[in-house]
Amino acid sequence: MVPTLLLVSITTFVIIQLPPGDYLDSLAAEMGESGVDNTAVLESLRRQYGLGEPFYVQYFKWMRGILLEGDFGLSFEKNRPVTDLIWDRLGWTFGISIMTLLFIWLTALPIGIYSAVRKYSVGDYVATFFGFIGLAIPNFLLALVMMYVAFKFFGQSVGGLVSPEYLGEPWTWAKFVDLLKHIWMPIVVVGTSGAAALIRIMRANLLDELYRPYVVTARAKGMTEFQLLLRYPVRVALNPFISTIGWILPTLVSGEIIVAVVMNLPTTGPLLLRALLVQDMFLAGSLILIVSMLTVVGTLISDVLLALVDPRIRYQ
Amino acid sequence: MRIRTHKRLWALGAAGFGLALAAGPAALAFEEAPMLQEKVKAGELPPVDERLPMNPLVLEVVEQTGEYGGTIRRAILGGGDQHNMVRTIGSDNIVRWDREWTEVRPNIAESWEVSEDASSFTFKLREGMRWSDGEPFTADDIVFWYEDVFLDTRLTPNKDSTFVGPDGPVEVRKIDDVTVEFDFRTPNGLFIQNLAYGFGYHPAAFPKHYLSQFHEKYNPDVQSLVDAEPAAADWIQLFNLKAGPMDTPLFWQNPDRPTLHAWHLTNAYGSTDRIVAERNPFYWKVDEAGQQLPYVDRITYDQVEDVETILLKAFNGEIDYMLRHLGRPANKAALTDNMDRGKYGFFDVGDLPANIMILMLNLNHKDPVKRQVINDKNFRVGLSHAVNRQEIIDLLYFGSGTPAQVAPREGSELYKEWYAKQFTEYDPDLANEFLDKAGLNERDSEGFRLGPNGERFTLVFLVADVFGLQYPDAMELIQGYAADVGLDIQVRATDRSRLIDLHTSNEQDAYLWNCSGGQADAYTTPICYVPIVSNSVSWAREWAAWGVDSNRGEEPPEAVKEIFAAYDEVKAASGPDELRERMQHVLDLSMEQFFTIGLVQNDPVFGIARANVRNVPNPLPIAGQLWFPAPYTAQIYFEGGDNLP
């Protein structure tokens, strides 16, 4: 785990350094684009940010800060320590991720079981149809369509997690209710493809199990169909659900950037995108590092859980 | 009422006068916003008469005297969008342009005098004026900026050209508490104009009482503040952090810094979902009825990540007054469809640069063959005739725009038809003729012209997708037009930082960009008429470097030297008529040289204001240097005293 993370940190840093130029070039370019050409100020800013040091020096300084002081460096654009900026957003990211995970499980499990047990029924076809649509439609498009519908037919203020009147206000019950009115949308958007995939996997795995001799034996012994289903084949087919934990977090943080940008969510996605665009390298590097860490930790958790749930894995 | 005139007092621009028109304080009882009245009653604020200067600026309103209340709601992008605030509240300088962008008027200074030869400028400040935290604003603040920030090479390694004359940096002297003199020693006739533009904000943006604590000279114990600030390693970094330039995010990330603006930030840009700017109780402008401005209680900027979200907010009526990001031709149809739903209307925005699509050929090319060809005017004229401008406009901009060269706009006092229209007609035969004349008369087997060295002559155009103007698509069309007349153009799409990197190090053949200088800014930023060092525009970088310092760069030909000399004359002009004549001469010379090839001049753009927003400047001029509507947002108000539901 540790060597993986170390390699990740180096790769991250190298990749961020690869594009030509640095934050100040981006800043100069943006100034130029708004028609404001400020040559005078750039020199003093270059000094301000310590850009221009060799790259391994920058890397070691950065790593030393993280390891010894928990200091992820400074965001050039926000002029604040990275740690001040990301925890808030990581919190939202975690919150939405966990709720999305629950959403995926809660929809995929019953539907997957249903469509396996009632194979080729009308219900199976409907579930399959929506499953394929869910897999095929890109998230951001789904987000746009849902926003359009919410805007056109419900007159809802779209984008963001709370209505404009609650922005920057302290938390109240009304604000919380307002949050619930908004938060289902990103959850559904982000969760749909995951749920669709899991439905397909669940259906396939369960179909493999349903006609095994042990099922027939159990049924012959007079076990009720429902108990039988849940106790044996479903348990065996459950593995993919647990291994989702490993990939859901990184997918949410990095893969759903476009959705977060489109829906204006206060998660890490837009922050990362912006940081990469303007080459705000410590912010981008820290985010990628943390996401990688989550992936590694998530994989570990799902491995442990799998071993707990499935004795076959334990014995190997 | 007292009116003062001065022997030689003029404000440049068309009308060219600078009368300080001021209502005497004793004659008027001033009024204030209800939200401030409460604070005065509670003893948190001194009464309004004590907060205002002796002689506040009486701001002319667009329609009528307004009423207090309401919040201007806007949206801002999560990063790089500081101009959103700069242009609504930030730009409030010592002097200001009038709403029509024709003459300069008093602003922070109540009046000024210009010496006979336009080399020295004496400003009279408003007595009793205060920063947003209630501390007095005096000549000492300006001297602090001058001596301890501007002259300190550690804090200001490069000086802003606004404050550098032909004879070096300005000298600033305090005459008394409310009088300062800016002395350039040699004529600098454009200074007042420059001071009214965006970058003129410096002298009145450095509150000494607040910033001196971060300065080594005033605070021997500054190191303890440095230690407490994780983002700074020494006092210079700390000072820069607390006193950042207005056009970078830094300025808007320090809400503690007192300002002279109409609204004052309560939280920092970039770390919240909503930035709130509250009215400055010490703002120094009043209306004709003696009501202290601004009318509107606060401005909020909701942070969004995507321009499309701003559009949706506008449809939903969540934007009260805004042109930034919205005012693009592509948005017009959708915004018109949703006018009733969002309860807003349109106003015109005169964002009219000299040209929005320019073929910037590198006249100082490092390769002698390419340089020789590009420097031949026949070549540039030929290329200009080869382009079908109207087709570009029809295909990319839905027919909105005019085929034109890089030139002052119609309606500008510097406008001449031949500037804008020369060599613009689409005529491949004529183009071929000129290109033959330029010595490219041999062709290879594929029909492409050969250069003087006998090899195919190829120009590599850099193009980045900037300004939302579909440059990459335009470049493809241009490549086709050039091929029709046997000219090989290769297109390299790149991102804009890389593009800027390449052209500022003089490694490009050519690129596509835009250029300011379409209106009154032709005087102060003639970057496409005279070679000037700039971050965004390079068509003769070496000449420009020579123009700054004749030991550097490369000596230009006589014709270009003549343009430099003519522009120096402009700077030395001492009256508006003389100024216009001399600038016209510069343009005559420059247009004759035909440095860059302009393709399109755009139509005016637009902004939206909700139905009960009054006193909206319409049309509103804006430009790269003209940070409008900032000096006039204070007089915008909501009819009924609050936002529409």
PDB file of N, CA, C and O in Angstrom, chain B residues 500-523:
ATOM      1  N   ILE B 500       0.487  31.729 -25.835  1.00  0.00           N
ATOM      2  CA  ILE B 500       1.090  32.957 -25.320  1.00  0.00           C
ATOM      3  C   ILE B 500       2.577  32.756 -25.063  1.00  0.00           C
ATOM      4  O   ILE B 500       3.413  33.606 -25.379  1.00  0.00           O
ATOM      5  N   ASP B 501       2.885  31.571 -24.524  1.00  0.00           N
ATOM      6  CA  ASP B 501       4.280  31.225 -24.291  1.00  0.00           C
ATOM      7  C   ASP B 501       5.094  31.347 -25.576  1.00  0.00           C
ATOM      8  O   ASP B 501       6.190  31.902 -25.596  1.00  0.00           O
ATOM      9  N   LEU B 502       4.543  30.822 -26.665  1.00  0.00           N
ATOM     10  CA  LEU B 502       5.274  30.823 -27.937  1.00  0.00           C
ATOM     11  C   LEU B 502       5.425  32.235 -28.502  1.00  0.00           C
ATOM     12  O   LEU B 502       6.507  32.631 -28.924  1.00  0.00           O
ATOM     13  N   HIS B 503       4.333  33.009 -28.495  1.00  0.00           N
ATOM     14  CA  HIS B 503       4.475  34.298 -29.173  1.00  0.00           C
ATOM     15  C   HIS B 503       5.206  35.331 -28.318  1.00  0.00           C
ATOM     16  O   HIS B 503       5.818  36.249 -28.862  1.00  0.00           O
ATOM     17  N   THR B 504       5.170  35.159 -26.996  1.00  0.00           N
ATOM     18  CA  THR B 504       5.951  36.108 -26.207  1.00  0.00           C
ATOM     19  C   THR B 504       7.443  35.786 -26.267  1.00  0.00           C
ATOM     20  O   THR B 504       8.275  36.610 -25.896  1.00  0.00           O
ATOM     21  N   SER B 505       7.791  34.556 -26.721  1.00  0.00           N
ATOM     22  CA  SER B 505       9.214  34.294 -26.922  1.00  0.00           C
ATOM     23  C   SER B 505       9.566  34.378 -28.413  1.00  0.00           C
ATOM     24  O   SER B 505      10.609  33.903 -28.829  1.00  0.00           O
ATOM     25  N   ASN B 506       8.680  34.969 -29.180  1.00  0.00           N
ATOM     26  CA  ASN B 506       8.924  35.266 -30.598  1.00  0.00           C
ATOM     27  C   ASN B 506       9.225  34.015 -31.404  1.00  0.00           C
ATOM     28  O   ASN B 506      10.114  34.003 -32.240  1.00  0.00           O
ATOM     29  N   GLU B 507       8.465  32.951 -31.161  1.00  0.00           N
ATOM     30  CA  GLU B 507       8.735  31.722 -31.897  1.00  0.00           C
ATOM     31  C   GLU B 507       7.594  31.331 -32.813  1.00  0.00           C
ATOM     32  O   GLU B 507       7.495  30.188 -33.246  1.00  0.00           O
ATOM     33  N   GLN B 508       6.712  32.277 -33.105  1.00  0.00           N
ATOM     34  CA  GLN B 508       5.558  31.930 -33.932  1.00  0.00           C
ATOM     35  C   GLN B 508       5.719  32.502 -35.339  1.00  0.00           C
ATOM     36  O   GLN B 508       6.450  33.464 -35.550  1.00  0.00           O
ATOM     37  N   ASP B 509       5.028  31.867 -36.308  1.00  0.00           N
ATOM     38  CA  ASP B 509       4.902  32.474 -37.637  1.00  0.00           C
ATOM     39  C   ASP B 509       3.775  33.502 -37.592  1.00  0.00           C
ATOM     40  O   ASP B 509       3.922  34.620 -38.057  1.00  0.00           O
ATOM     41  N   ALA B 510       2.660  33.039 -37.028  1.00  0.00           N
ATOM     42  CA  ALA B 510       1.463  33.874 -37.020  1.00  0.00           C
ATOM     43  C   ALA B 510       0.456  33.245 -36.093  1.00  0.00           C
ATOM     44  O   ALA B 510       0.558  32.067 -35.768  1.00  0.00           O
ATOM     45  N   TYR B 511      -0.519  34.032 -35.635  1.00  0.00           N
ATOM     46  CA  TYR B 511      -1.614  33.471 -34.848  1.00  0.00           C
ATOM     47  C   TYR B 511      -2.846  34.336 -34.986  1.00  0.00           C
ATOM     48  O   TYR B 511      -2.800  35.435 -35.561  1.00  0.00           O
ATOM     49  N   LEU B 512      -3.950  33.808 -34.459  1.00  0.00           N
ATOM     50  CA  LEU B 512      -5.230  34.495 -34.572  1.00  0.00           C
ATOM     51  C   LEU B 512      -5.595  35.070 -33.208  1.00  0.00           C
ATOM     52  O   LEU B 512      -5.573  34.355 -32.210  1.00  0.00           O
ATOM     53  N   TRP B 513      -5.945  36.358 -33.150  1.00  0.00           N
ATOM     54  CA  TRP B 513      -6.266  36.977 -31.858  1.00  0.00           C
ATOM     55  C   TRP B 513      -7.177  38.179 -32.100  1.00  0.00           C
ATOM     56  O   TRP B 513      -7.580  38.433 -33.235  1.00  0.00           O
ATOM     57  N   ASN B 514      -7.494  38.899 -31.014  1.00  0.00           N
ATOM     58  CA  ASN B 514      -8.272  40.124 -31.187  1.00  0.00           C
ATOM     59  C   ASN B 514      -7.437  41.310 -30.726  1.00  0.00           C
ATOM     60  O   ASN B 514      -6.283  41.149 -30.340  1.00  0.00           O
ATOM     61  N   CYS B 515      -8.011  42.508 -30.756  1.00  0.00           N
ATOM     62  CA  CYS B 515      -7.211  43.678 -30.392  1.00  0.00           C
ATOM     63  C   CYS B 515      -8.104  44.829 -29.942  1.00  0.00           C
ATOM     64  O   CYS B 515      -9.121  45.109 -30.554  1.00  0.00           O
ATOM     65  N   SER B 516      -7.700  45.477 -28.849  1.00  0.00           N
ATOM     66  CA  SER B 516      -8.461  46.637 -28.389  1.00  0.00           C
ATOM     67  C   SER B 516      -8.060  47.866 -29.201  1.00  0.00           C
ATOM     68  O   SER B 516      -7.205  47.789 -30.071  1.00  0.00           O
ATOM     69  N   GLY B 517      -8.649  48.997 -28.908  1.00  0.00           N
ATOM     70  CA  GLY B 517      -8.297  50.214 -29.641  1.00  0.00           C
ATOM     71  C   GLY B 517      -9.378  50.636 -30.621  1.00  0.00           C
ATOM     72  O   GLY B 517      -9.117  51.371 -31.560  1.00  0.00           O
ATOM     73  N   GLY B 518     -10.608  50.164 -30.417  1.00  0.00           N
ATOM     74  CA  GLY B 518     -11.686  50.510 -31.334  1.00  0.00           C
ATOM     75  C   GLY B 518     -12.343  51.837 -31.008  1.00  0.00           C
ATOM     76  O   GLY B 518     -13.019  52.419 -31.846  1.00  0.00           O
ATOM     77  N   GLN B 519     -12.179  52.305 -29.753  1.00  0.00           N
ATOM     78  CA  GLN B 519     -12.840  53.546 -29.370  1.00  0.00           C
ATOM     79  C   GLN B 519     -11.807  54.480 -28.718  1.00  0.00           C
ATOM     80  O   GLN B 519     -10.706  54.598 -29.232  1.00  0.00           O
ATOM     81  N   ALA B 520     -12.172  55.105 -27.611  1.00  0.00           N
ATOM     82  CA  ALA B 520     -11.237  56.050 -26.997  1.00  0.00           C
ATOM     83  C   ALA B 520      -9.962  55.371 -26.506  1.00  0.00           C
ATOM     84  O   ALA B 520      -8.951  56.022 -26.264  1.00  0.00           O
ATOM     85  N   ASP B 521      -9.992  54.035 -26.367  1.00  0.00           N
ATOM     86  CA  ASP B 521      -8.789  53.354 -25.901  1.00  0.00           C
ATOM     87  C   ASP B 521      -7.695  53.312 -26.974  1.00  0.00           C
ATOM     88  O   ASP B 521      -6.586  52.857 -26.701  1.00  0.00           O
ATOM     89  N   ALA B 522      -8.007  53.758 -28.185  1.00  0.00           N
ATOM     90  CA  ALA B 522      -6.968  53.843 -29.220  1.00  0.00           C
ATOM     91  C   ALA B 522      -5.838  54.766 -28.763  1.00  0.00           C
ATOM     92  O   ALA B 522      -4.682  54.561 -29.119  1.00  0.00           O
ATOM     93  N   TYR B 523      -6.170  55.775 -27.952  1.00  0.00           N
ATOM     94  CA  TYR B 523      -5.143  56.700 -27.474  1.00  0.00           C
ATOM     95  C   TYR B 523      -4.161  56.006 -26.540  1.00  0.00           C
ATOM     96  O   TYR B 523      -2.961  56.164 -26.658  1.00  0.00           O
TER      97      TYR B 523
END
